[in-house]
CSV table of C-alpha atoms in Angstrom, one decimal:
chain,number,residue,atom,x,y,z
A,1,MET,CA,160.9,26.7,215.7
A,2,LEU,CA,159.3,23.3,216.6
A,3,PRO,CA,159.9,20.5,213.4
A,4,ALA,CA,157.6,19.9,211.2
A,5,HIS,CA,155.6,17.0,213.3
A,6,LEU,CA,152.3,14.8,213.6
A,7,PHE,CA,150.9,14.5,217.4
A,8,ILE,CA,149.0,11.4,217.5
A,9,VAL,CA,146.9,11.5,221.0
A,10,PHE,CA,145.5,8.0,222.2
A,11,GLY,CA,142.3,8.9,224.4
A,12,ALA,CA,141.5,11.4,222.7
A,13,THR,CA,138.0,12.3,224.1
A,14,GLY,CA,139.3,11.6,227.6
A,15,ASP,CA,139.3,14.2,230.6
A,16,LEU,CA,142.8,14.8,230.3
A,17,MET,CA,142.8,15.6,226.6
A,18,GLN,CA,140.1,18.0,227.2
A,19,ARG,CA,140.9,19.9,230.0
A,20,LYS,CA,145.0,19.5,229.6
A,21,LEU,CA,146.4,18.2,226.3
A,22,LEU,CA,144.4,20.3,224.1
A,23,PRO,CA,144.7,24.0,226.0
A,24,ALA,CA,148.4,22.5,225.7
A,25,LEU,CA,148.7,21.9,221.8
A,26,TYR,CA,146.8,24.6,221.1
A,27,ASP,CA,149.4,26.8,223.3
A,28,MET,CA,152.8,25.4,222.1
A,29,LEU,CA,151.9,25.7,218.6
A,30,LEU,CA,150.5,29.2,219.3
A,31,GLN,CA,153.8,30.0,220.5
A,32,ASP,CA,155.3,28.2,218.0
A,33,GLY,CA,154.1,30.0,215.1
A,34,ALA,CA,154.1,27.0,212.6
A,35,GLN,CA,151.0,26.7,211.7
A,36,SER,CA,151.2,24.7,208.4
A,37,THR,CA,153.8,22.1,209.6
A,38,TYR,CA,151.7,20.0,212.7
A,39,ALA,CA,148.9,18.0,212.7
A,40,ILE,CA,146.8,16.4,215.2
A,41,LEU,CA,145.6,13.2,215.2
A,42,GLY,CA,142.5,11.8,217.7
A,43,VAL,CA,142.5,8.2,218.4
A,44,SER,CA,139.7,6.8,220.4
A,45,ARG,CA,137.4,3.5,220.7
A,46,SER,CA,134.1,6.3,220.2
A,47,LYS,CA,132.9,6.6,216.8
A,48,LEU,CA,133.3,10.4,215.9
A,49,THR,CA,133.5,11.9,212.3
A,50,ASP,CA,136.3,14.2,212.3
A,51,GLU,CA,133.9,17.3,212.5
A,52,ALA,CA,132.1,15.6,215.5
A,53,PHE,CA,135.8,15.3,217.4
A,54,ARG,CA,136.3,19.1,215.9
A,55,GLU,CA,133.2,20.4,218.1
A,56,GLN,CA,134.1,18.5,221.4
A,57,ALA,CA,137.5,20.2,220.9
A,58,ARG,CA,136.4,23.3,220.2
A,59,ALA,CA,133.9,23.3,223.3
A,60,SER,CA,136.8,22.2,225.6
A,61,LEU,CA,139.0,25.0,224.4
A,62,VAL,CA,136.5,27.7,224.6
A,63,GLU,CA,135.9,26.1,228.2
A,64,PHE,CA,139.7,25.4,229.8
A,65,ALA,CA,141.7,27.6,227.4
A,66,GLY,CA,139.6,30.6,227.1
A,67,LEU,CA,139.9,30.9,223.4
A,68,SER,CA,137.2,32.8,221.7
A,69,GLU,CA,134.7,30.6,219.7
A,70,GLU,CA,136.2,32.3,216.2
A,71,THR,CA,139.8,31.1,217.3
A,72,ALA,CA,138.5,28.0,218.6
A,73,GLN,CA,137.0,26.7,215.3
A,74,SER,CA,140.0,28.0,213.1
A,75,PHE,CA,142.4,26.3,215.2
A,76,CYS,CA,139.9,22.8,215.0
A,77,ALA,CA,139.1,23.2,211.5
A,78,GLN,CA,142.9,23.6,210.6
A,79,SER,CA,144.8,21.2,212.7
A,80,LEU,CA,142.5,18.4,214.2
A,81,TYR,CA,141.5,14.8,213.1
A,82,TYR,CA,140.2,11.9,214.2
A,83,GLN,CA,140.3,8.4,214.1
A,84,CYS,CA,137.9,5.9,215.7
A,85,LEU,CA,139.5,2.5,217.2
A,86,GLY,CA,136.8,0.4,217.8
A,87,ASP,CA,138.1,-2.9,219.7
A,88,GLN,CA,141.7,-2.1,219.5
A,89,GLU,CA,142.3,-5.0,216.7
A,90,ALA,CA,145.2,-5.9,214.8
A,91,ASP,CA,142.9,-4.3,211.5
A,92,ASP,CA,141.9,-1.2,213.4
A,93,PHE,CA,145.7,-0.6,213.7
A,94,GLN,CA,146.2,-0.8,210.3
A,95,THR,CA,143.4,1.5,209.1
A,96,LEU,CA,144.9,4.2,211.6
A,97,ALA,CA,149.0,3.4,210.3
A,98,ALA,CA,147.6,4.3,206.9
A,99,ARG,CA,145.3,7.3,208.4
A,100,VAL,CA,148.6,8.5,209.8
A,101,GLN,CA,150.4,7.9,206.5
A,102,GLU,CA,147.5,10.3,204.5
A,103,LEU,CA,147.3,12.6,207.1
A,104,GLU,CA,151.6,13.1,206.9
A,105,GLN,CA,150.9,13.6,203.1
A,106,ARG,CA,147.9,16.0,202.9
A,107,HIS,CA,150.3,18.6,205.5
A,108,ASP,CA,153.7,17.4,203.7
A,109,LEU,CA,155.0,16.3,206.8
A,110,PRO,CA,158.5,14.7,207.2
A,111,GLY,CA,157.4,11.5,209.3
A,112,ASN,CA,157.9,12.9,212.7
A,113,ARG,CA,155.3,11.5,215.1
A,114,ALA,CA,154.9,12.4,219.1
A,115,ILE,CA,152.4,9.1,220.2
A,116,TYR,CA,151.1,10.1,223.0
A,117,LEU,CA,148.9,7.2,225.8
A,118,SER,CA,147.1,9.1,228.0
A,119,LEU,CA,144.6,5.6,228.3
A,120,PRO,CA,144.3,3.3,231.7
A,121,PRO,CA,147.1,1.9,233.0
A,122,GLN,CA,146.0,-1.5,231.3
A,123,ALA,CA,145.6,-0.6,227.8
A,124,PHE,CA,149.3,0.5,227.7
A,125,GLU,CA,150.3,-3.3,226.7
A,126,PRO,CA,148.0,-4.0,224.2
A,127,THR,CA,148.0,-0.6,222.4
A,128,ILE,CA,152.0,-0.7,222.7
A,129,ASN,CA,151.7,-3.9,221.1
A,130,ASN,CA,149.6,-3.4,218.6
A,131,LEU,CA,151.7,-0.1,218.0
A,132,GLY,CA,155.3,-2.3,217.3
A,133,ARG,CA,152.7,-4.4,214.8
A,134,CYS,CA,151.4,-2.3,212.6
A,135,GLY,CA,154.8,-0.7,212.0
A,136,LEU,CA,154.3,2.6,213.9
A,137,ASN,CA,157.1,2.4,216.0
A,138,GLU,CA,159.6,3.5,213.6
A,139,SER,CA,158.8,6.7,210.7
A,140,PRO,CA,160.9,7.8,207.9
A,141,GLY,CA,161.8,10.7,210.9
A,142,TRP,CA,161.5,10.3,214.5
A,143,THR,CA,159.1,8.2,216.6
A,144,ARG,CA,158.2,9.1,220.3
A,145,LEU,CA,156.3,7.3,222.8
A,146,VAL,CA,154.4,9.1,225.7
A,147,ILE,CA,153.6,7.3,228.0
A,148,GLU,CA,151.1,8.6,231.6
A,149,LYS,CA,151.9,7.4,234.6
A,150,PRO,CA,151.0,5.3,236.7
A,151,PHE,CA,153.8,2.8,234.9
A,152,GLY,CA,153.0,-0.5,236.9
A,153,ARG,CA,151.4,-1.5,239.9
A,154,ASP,CA,154.8,-2.4,241.6
A,155,LEU,CA,158.6,-3.9,240.5
A,156,ALA,CA,157.3,-6.7,239.0
A,157,THR,CA,154.5,-4.9,236.6
A,158,ALA,CA,156.9,-1.9,235.7
A,159,GLN,CA,159.3,-4.9,234.5
A,160,ALA,CA,156.7,-6.3,232.3
A,161,LEU,CA,155.8,-3.1,230.9
A,162,ASN,CA,158.9,-2.0,230.3
A,163,GLU,CA,159.5,-5.3,228.4
A,164,VAL,CA,157.0,-4.8,226.3
A,165,VAL,CA,157.7,-1.2,225.8
A,166,HIS,CA,161.1,-2.2,224.7
A,167,ARG,CA,160.0,-4.9,222.3
A,168,HIS,CA,158.9,-2.1,219.9
A,169,TYR,CA,160.9,0.9,221.0
A,170,ARG,CA,163.8,2.1,222.3
A,171,GLU,CA,164.8,3.8,225.4
A,172,ASP,CA,165.7,7.2,223.6
A,173,GLN,CA,162.2,6.8,221.9
A,174,VAL,CA,160.3,6.7,225.1
A,175,TYR,CA,159.2,9.7,227.3
A,176,ARG,CA,157.6,8.9,230.3
A,177,ILE,CA,155.8,11.4,231.5
A,178,ASP,CA,155.1,13.1,235.2
A,179,HIS,CA,154.1,16.6,234.9
A,180,TYR,CA,155.1,17.5,238.2
A,181,LEU,CA,158.6,18.0,235.8
A,182,GLY,CA,157.4,20.6,234.0
A,183,LYS,CA,156.2,23.1,236.8
A,184,GLU,CA,158.8,25.9,236.8
A,185,THR,CA,159.4,26.0,240.1
A,186,VAL,CA,160.6,22.0,239.8
A,187,LYS,CA,162.9,23.1,236.7
A,188,ASN,CA,164.2,26.2,239.2
A,189,LEU,CA,165.4,23.5,241.4
A,190,LEU,CA,168.5,23.1,239.7
A,191,VAL,CA,169.2,26.4,238.9
A,192,PHE,CA,168.7,27.5,242.8
A,193,ARG,CA,171.2,24.5,243.5
A,194,PHE,CA,173.8,24.6,240.8
A,195,GLY,CA,173.5,28.2,239.9
A,196,ASN,CA,173.6,29.9,243.3
A,197,ALA,CA,176.9,30.1,245.1
A,198,LEU,CA,175.3,30.9,248.3
A,199,PHE,CA,173.6,27.9,248.6
A,200,GLU,CA,174.7,24.9,247.0
A,201,PRO,CA,178.0,24.7,249.8
A,202,LEU,CA,175.3,24.7,252.2
A,203,TRP,CA,173.4,21.8,250.5
A,204,ASN,CA,174.6,18.9,252.9
A,205,ARG,CA,174.2,16.9,255.9
A,206,ASP,CA,176.9,19.3,257.8
A,207,HIS,CA,174.2,22.5,257.6
A,208,VAL,CA,170.6,21.0,256.4
A,209,GLU,CA,168.8,19.6,259.5
A,210,ARG,CA,165.8,17.5,257.5
A,211,VAL,CA,164.2,18.4,253.9
A,212,ASP,CA,160.6,17.9,253.8
A,213,ILE,CA,158.4,17.0,250.5
A,214,MET,CA,154.5,17.8,251.0
A,215,VAL,CA,152.1,17.7,248.4
A,216,THR,CA,148.5,17.9,249.8
A,217,GLU,CA,145.5,18.3,248.4
A,218,ALA,CA,142.3,19.9,249.9
A,219,LEU,CA,139.9,17.6,248.0
A,220,GLY,CA,138.6,13.9,248.7
A,221,VAL,CA,138.5,11.2,246.2
A,222,GLY,CA,135.1,12.2,244.9
A,223,THR,CA,134.3,10.6,241.6
A,224,ARG,CA,137.6,8.7,241.4
A,225,ALA,CA,136.8,6.8,244.6
A,226,GLY,CA,136.8,3.6,242.2
A,227,TYR,CA,139.9,3.6,240.7
A,228,TYR,CA,141.4,5.3,243.6
A,229,ASP,CA,140.8,2.5,246.2
A,230,ARG,CA,143.2,0.3,243.6
A,231,SER,CA,145.7,2.9,244.1
A,232,GLY,CA,146.2,4.9,247.2
A,233,ALA,CA,148.5,7.3,248.4
A,234,LEU,CA,151.6,5.6,248.0
A,235,ARG,CA,151.3,4.1,244.3
A,236,ASP,CA,148.8,7.9,243.1
A,237,MET,CA,151.4,10.6,244.2
A,238,ILE,CA,154.5,9.1,246.3
A,239,GLN,CA,156.2,6.6,244.3
A,240,ASN,CA,155.9,9.4,241.2
A,241,HIS,CA,155.9,12.9,241.9
A,242,LEU,CA,157.5,13.2,245.3
A,243,THR,CA,160.1,10.7,244.6
A,244,GLN,CA,160.8,13.1,241.6
A,245,LEU,CA,161.0,16.0,243.7
A,246,PHE,CA,163.0,14.0,246.5
A,247,THR,CA,166.2,12.8,243.5
A,248,LEU,CA,166.1,16.6,242.2
A,249,VAL,CA,166.4,17.8,245.8
A,250,ALA,CA,169.5,14.9,246.8
A,251,MET,CA,171.0,14.7,243.4
A,252,GLU,CA,174.8,15.4,242.9
A,253,PRO,CA,175.8,18.2,240.5
A,254,PRO,CA,175.7,16.9,237.0
A,255,ALA,CA,178.4,17.0,234.2
A,256,SER,CA,176.2,19.1,231.8
A,257,THR,CA,172.3,19.9,231.3
A,258,GLU,CA,172.3,17.1,229.0
A,259,ALA,CA,169.4,14.9,229.6
A,260,ASN,CA,171.2,12.0,230.4
A,261,ALA,CA,173.6,14.0,232.8
A,262,ILE,CA,170.8,14.8,235.0
A,263,ARG,CA,168.9,11.7,235.0
A,264,TYR,CA,171.8,9.1,235.9
A,265,GLU,CA,172.5,11.6,238.9
A,266,LYS,CA,168.7,11.1,240.1
A,267,ILE,CA,168.8,7.2,239.6
A,268,LYS,CA,172.0,7.4,242.1
A,269,VAL,CA,170.2,8.9,244.8
A,270,LEU,CA,167.6,6.2,244.6
A,271,GLU,CA,170.0,3.4,244.4
A,272,SER,CA,171.7,5.3,247.5
A,273,THR,CA,168.5,5.4,249.4
A,274,MET,CA,168.2,3.0,251.9
A,275,PRO,CA,165.3,0.4,252.8
A,276,ILE,CA,161.8,1.4,254.1
A,277,HIS,CA,161.5,0.2,257.7
A,278,ALA,CA,157.6,0.2,257.7
A,279,GLU,CA,157.1,-0.2,261.5
A,280,ARG,CA,159.8,3.0,262.3
A,281,ASP,CA,159.6,5.2,259.6
A,282,VAL,CA,156.0,4.8,257.3
A,283,VAL,CA,152.7,6.6,258.4
A,284,PHE,CA,149.4,5.5,256.3
A,285,GLY,CA,146.3,7.4,257.0
A,286,GLN,CA,142.3,7.1,256.1
A,287,TYR,CA,140.0,10.7,256.3
A,288,THR,CA,137.1,10.7,257.9
A,289,ASP,CA,134.5,13.2,257.5
A,290,GLY,CA,135.2,16.4,258.0
A,291,THR,CA,135.2,20.2,256.9
A,292,VAL,CA,137.7,21.3,254.2
A,293,GLU,CA,137.9,25.4,253.5
A,294,GLY,CA,133.9,25.5,254.7
A,295,THR,CA,132.7,22.2,252.8
A,296,ALA,CA,131.6,18.7,254.5
A,297,ILE,CA,133.6,15.7,253.3
A,298,PRO,CA,132.2,13.0,253.7
A,299,GLY,CA,134.5,10.0,254.9
A,300,TYR,CA,136.6,7.9,252.7
A,301,LEU,CA,134.6,4.7,253.7
A,302,ASP,CA,131.3,6.0,252.8
A,303,SER,CA,132.4,7.2,249.1
A,304,GLU,CA,131.0,5.7,246.1
A,305,GLY,CA,132.3,2.4,245.2
A,306,VAL,CA,134.7,1.9,248.2
A,307,PRO,CA,134.5,-1.4,250.0
A,308,GLY,CA,133.4,-0.6,254.2
A,309,ASP,CA,136.3,-2.6,254.8
A,310,SER,CA,139.2,-1.1,252.6
A,311,GLN,CA,142.4,-0.2,254.2
A,312,THR,CA,143.7,1.7,251.5
A,313,GLU,CA,145.6,5.0,252.6
A,314,THR,CA,144.8,8.3,251.5
A,315,TYR,CA,147.6,10.1,253.6
A,316,ALA,CA,151.1,8.7,253.5
A,317,ALA,CA,154.1,9.9,255.4
A,318,LEU,CA,157.3,8.0,255.4
A,319,ARG,CA,161.0,9.4,256.1
A,320,LEU,CA,163.7,8.5,253.6
A,321,HIS,CA,167.4,8.0,254.5
A,322,VAL,CA,169.8,8.7,251.7
A,323,ASN,CA,173.7,6.9,252.4
A,324,ASN,CA,175.9,8.9,251.0
A,325,TRP,CA,178.5,11.3,251.7
A,326,ARG,CA,176.8,14.4,251.6
A,327,TRP,CA,173.1,13.3,253.0
A,328,GLN,CA,174.1,11.0,256.0
A,329,GLY,CA,172.0,11.5,258.9
A,330,VAL,CA,169.6,14.1,257.4
A,331,PRO,CA,166.1,12.7,257.2
A,332,PHE,CA,163.9,13.4,254.1
A,333,VAL,CA,160.2,13.2,254.9
A,334,LEU,CA,158.0,12.7,251.9
A,335,GLN,CA,154.1,13.7,253.0
A,336,THR,CA,151.1,13.5,251.3
A,337,GLY,CA,147.1,13.3,251.5
A,338,LYS,CA,143.9,13.8,250.5
A,339,ALA,CA,141.2,16.1,251.6
A,340,MET,CA,143.8,18.4,253.7
A,341,PRO,CA,143.5,21.8,255.2
A,342,ARG,CA,144.7,22.8,251.9
A,343,ARG,CA,146.2,22.1,248.7
A,344,LEU,CA,150.1,22.8,248.9
A,345,THR,CA,153.0,21.4,246.9
A,346,ARG,CA,156.2,22.7,248.2
A,347,VAL,CA,159.8,21.4,249.4
A,348,SER,CA,161.4,23.1,252.5
A,349,VAL,CA,164.8,22.9,253.4
A,350,THR,CA,165.5,23.2,257.3
A,351,PHE,CA,169.1,24.5,258.2
A,352,ARG,CA,170.4,23.5,261.5
A,353,ARG,CA,170.2,25.9,264.3
A,354,PRO,CA,173.3,28.5,265.1
A,355,PRO,CA,175.3,26.0,268.1
A,356,VAL,CA,175.6,28.2,270.6
A,357,ARG,CA,172.8,30.4,271.7
A,358,LEU,CA,173.3,33.9,272.3
A,359,PHE,CA,169.7,36.0,271.8
A,360,GLN,CA,166.4,35.9,272.9
A,361,SER,CA,163.6,34.3,270.3
A,362,ASP,CA,160.4,35.7,270.8
A,363,ASN,CA,159.0,32.5,272.6
A,364,ASP,CA,162.5,32.8,274.5
A,365,CYS,CA,163.4,28.9,274.1
A,366,TYR,CA,165.2,28.8,271.2
A,367,LEU,CA,165.6,30.2,268.3
A,368,ALA,CA,163.7,28.9,265.2
A,369,SER,CA,165.7,27.6,262.4
A,370,ASN,CA,166.3,29.1,258.7
A,371,VAL,CA,163.9,27.5,256.3
A,372,LEU,CA,163.9,27.9,252.7
A,373,HIS,CA,160.7,27.0,251.3
A,374,LEU,CA,160.6,26.1,247.3
A,375,THR,CA,156.2,26.4,246.6
A,376,ILE,CA,155.5,24.5,243.4
A,377,GLN,CA,151.4,25.0,243.8
A,378,PRO,CA,149.5,26.7,244.1
A,379,ASP,CA,151.7,30.4,243.9
A,380,GLU,CA,155.0,29.4,242.6
A,381,GLY,CA,157.8,30.5,244.4
A,382,VAL,CA,160.7,30.6,246.9
A,383,ALA,CA,161.0,32.2,250.3
A,384,LEU,CA,163.4,32.0,253.1
A,385,ASN,CA,162.6,32.1,257.0
A,386,PHE,CA,165.2,34.2,258.6
A,387,GLU,CA,166.2,36.3,262.3
A,388,VAL,CA,166.0,39.7,262.9
A,389,LYS,CA,166.4,41.9,265.7
A,390,VAL,CA,163.1,43.5,267.0
A,391,PRO,CA,164.1,47.3,267.5
A,392,GLU,CA,164.3,48.8,271.1
A,393,GLN,CA,164.0,45.3,272.7
A,394,GLY,CA,167.6,44.8,273.3
A,395,TYR,CA,168.8,41.4,271.3
A,396,ARG,CA,165.4,39.6,271.4
A,397,VAL,CA,164.7,38.4,267.6
A,398,GLN,CA,161.5,37.8,265.3
A,399,THR,CA,161.2,35.5,262.8
A,400,HIS,CA,161.0,37.1,259.4
A,401,GLN,CA,160.8,36.0,255.6
A,402,LEU,CA,162.3,37.3,252.2
A,403,SER,CA,160.6,36.0,249.2
A,404,PHE,CA,160.2,35.9,245.4
A,405,ASP,CA,156.7,35.4,243.5
A,406,TYR,CA,157.5,33.5,239.8
A,407,ALA,CA,153.8,35.2,238.3
A,408,ASP,CA,154.5,38.7,240.1
A,409,ILE,CA,158.1,38.6,238.0
A,410,PHE,CA,157.4,37.1,235.3
A,411,GLY,CA,153.4,37.5,234.9
A,412,HIS,CA,151.7,33.9,233.4
A,413,VAL,CA,153.9,31.0,234.4
A,414,PRO,CA,153.3,28.2,231.3
A,415,ASP,CA,151.3,25.3,231.8
A,416,ALA,CA,153.4,21.9,232.7
A,417,TYR,CA,152.1,20.1,230.3
A,418,ARG,CA,152.9,22.8,227.3
A,419,THR,CA,156.7,22.6,228.6
A,420,LEU,CA,156.8,18.9,228.4
A,421,LEU,CA,154.8,18.3,225.4
A,422,GLU,CA,157.3,21.2,223.3
A,423,ASP,CA,159.9,18.8,225.2
A,424,VAL,CA,158.5,16.0,223.3
A,425,VAL,CA,158.5,17.6,219.8
A,426,LYS,CA,162.4,18.8,220.2
A,427,GLY,CA,163.5,15.4,221.7
A,428,ASP,CA,164.4,16.7,224.9
A,429,GLN,CA,164.1,13.9,227.7
A,430,THR,CA,165.6,15.7,230.5
A,431,LEU,CA,162.2,16.6,232.2
A,432,PHE,CA,161.2,12.6,231.8
A,433,VAL,CA,161.7,9.3,233.7
A,434,HIS,CA,164.2,7.0,232.5
A,435,GLU,CA,163.2,3.4,233.0
A,436,ARG,CA,165.8,2.8,235.8
A,437,GLU,CA,164.6,5.8,237.8
A,438,VAL,CA,161.0,3.5,237.6
A,439,MET,CA,162.6,0.3,238.5
A,440,GLU,CA,165.0,1.9,241.2
A,441,SER,CA,161.5,3.5,242.3
A,442,TRP,CA,159.5,0.6,242.3
A,443,ASN,CA,162.4,-1.5,244.2
A,444,LEU,CA,161.8,0.8,247.0
A,445,TYR,CA,158.0,1.1,247.7
A,446,THR,CA,157.3,-2.1,246.6
A,447,PRO,CA,157.9,-3.9,250.1
A,448,LEU,CA,155.1,-1.3,251.4
A,449,LEU,CA,152.6,-1.9,248.8
A,450,GLU,CA,153.1,-5.8,249.8
A,451,ASN,CA,153.6,-5.3,253.9
A,452,GLY,CA,152.8,-1.9,255.0
A,453,PRO,CA,151.0,-0.8,258.0
A,454,ALA,CA,147.5,-0.2,258.4
A,455,PRO,CA,146.3,3.4,258.2
A,456,HIS,CA,144.9,5.4,261.1
A,457,PRO,CA,141.9,8.0,260.7
A,458,TYR,CA,142.4,11.4,260.5
A,459,PRO,CA,139.0,13.7,260.2
A,460,ALA,CA,139.0,15.9,256.8
A,461,GLY,CA,140.5,18.8,256.8
A,462,SER,CA,143.0,18.0,259.3
A,463,TRP,CA,147.2,17.4,258.6
A,464,GLY,CA,147.0,14.0,259.3
A,465,PRO,CA,146.7,11.1,261.8
A,466,SER,CA,148.2,12.5,264.9
A,467,GLU,CA,150.7,8.7,264.8
A,468,ALA,CA,152.7,10.7,262.0
A,469,ASN,CA,153.5,13.4,264.6
A,470,SER,CA,156.8,11.2,265.0
A,471,LEU,CA,157.7,11.9,261.9
A,472,ILE,CA,156.6,15.4,261.0
A,473,GLN,CA,156.7,17.2,264.2
A,474,ASP,CA,159.9,19.0,263.3
A,475,ALA,CA,158.7,19.9,260.2
A,476,PRO,CA,158.0,23.6,259.4
A,477,ILE,CA,154.5,25.3,259.9
A,478,GLN,CA,152.0,24.4,257.0
A,479,SER,CA,151.7,28.4,256.1
């Protein structure tokens, strides 16, 4: 059962709240069944009443959570409140603090507070400072601060933001959220590796040839072009999502499943990762016009809000090397891009081929490697490619696949945000990013932001620029 709490969301009228957080909060609280021991307070600059905010939320729950009008209206009337913050002046935050206390008294809540910052990055610092000044950094119960990515734009800005955070909140109060960590297959990486004696003995340089981590999107930048041009693929995807997957794949067995035991092993991976050679191990790209899944996509430079001479990368492929006993010499290739042939998030572990070729493969050149695919989206599951003999053709072999699909076995898979919000309320930081992870990650990538390669053009609907072939040519096919 979840503890009684007040969930406060800054940016409550924004897209993330309407599409993801509201449905996740409803689902979390529905599963818990504790409908009299919580309240949700939306905070934004929009001048709304409680009733107007509830009406907006009701429409969102009907559209994005599939609720009936009656169910959505009942949930909103019982649970949702709203506070306008105006221009974020100190007096506004004092009024907010008073409203928080009033709601806790009304619902007989013990002072447990989760504060979610669904805000533009530039609003993090003033908001956190004002929360501290008005006393919303502590309470009679627990107080937890949830911060959306990106946490800084480079090492220096991340350090500065972290200093602001720790001026008012302890590290054990801070939940830096990366929604990829809430996905079932990401969490299953730990179980798959450390719960199966079949795979863990093979999870090292003696048996693994390479590891590929791919996150591709079929869409272009669309209406986010103005934001994206200040970010790029390295900041938007590599530094957070792909790096989190990388650390989970490469980490050593933790001493326990306690949050810090797991997070410290992830930190060790980043500390052991060698500096990246931009000229040898990095390729950036920028998509031109093309067709994706039958839809014409204009080139990135033709998107509204993008300067005609922009050098922002919409594609990034880079090779990492972990300088430790387990992974010495094994390349980890991280690849992400916009306007790719399809949406796909997958970790592929390619095992070494047999040292002696005894049998004929279908292409009569070499046996295919055994490849383990862990697909995170769109269809969560695991697949293993292996070789089998073709009947009545001597020792000719073909590659086939054993597979497991989450939806086939378990049906509905919980949304990542629901999992993470539940962990916030329970006080479990396992799936949240530690401050040292953030700093080590920015330490690794900041040199590329300051002196990275120029992007190569690639047509929308392709798998990226041909210049990346030297990094990805031996990667498993994107099928």
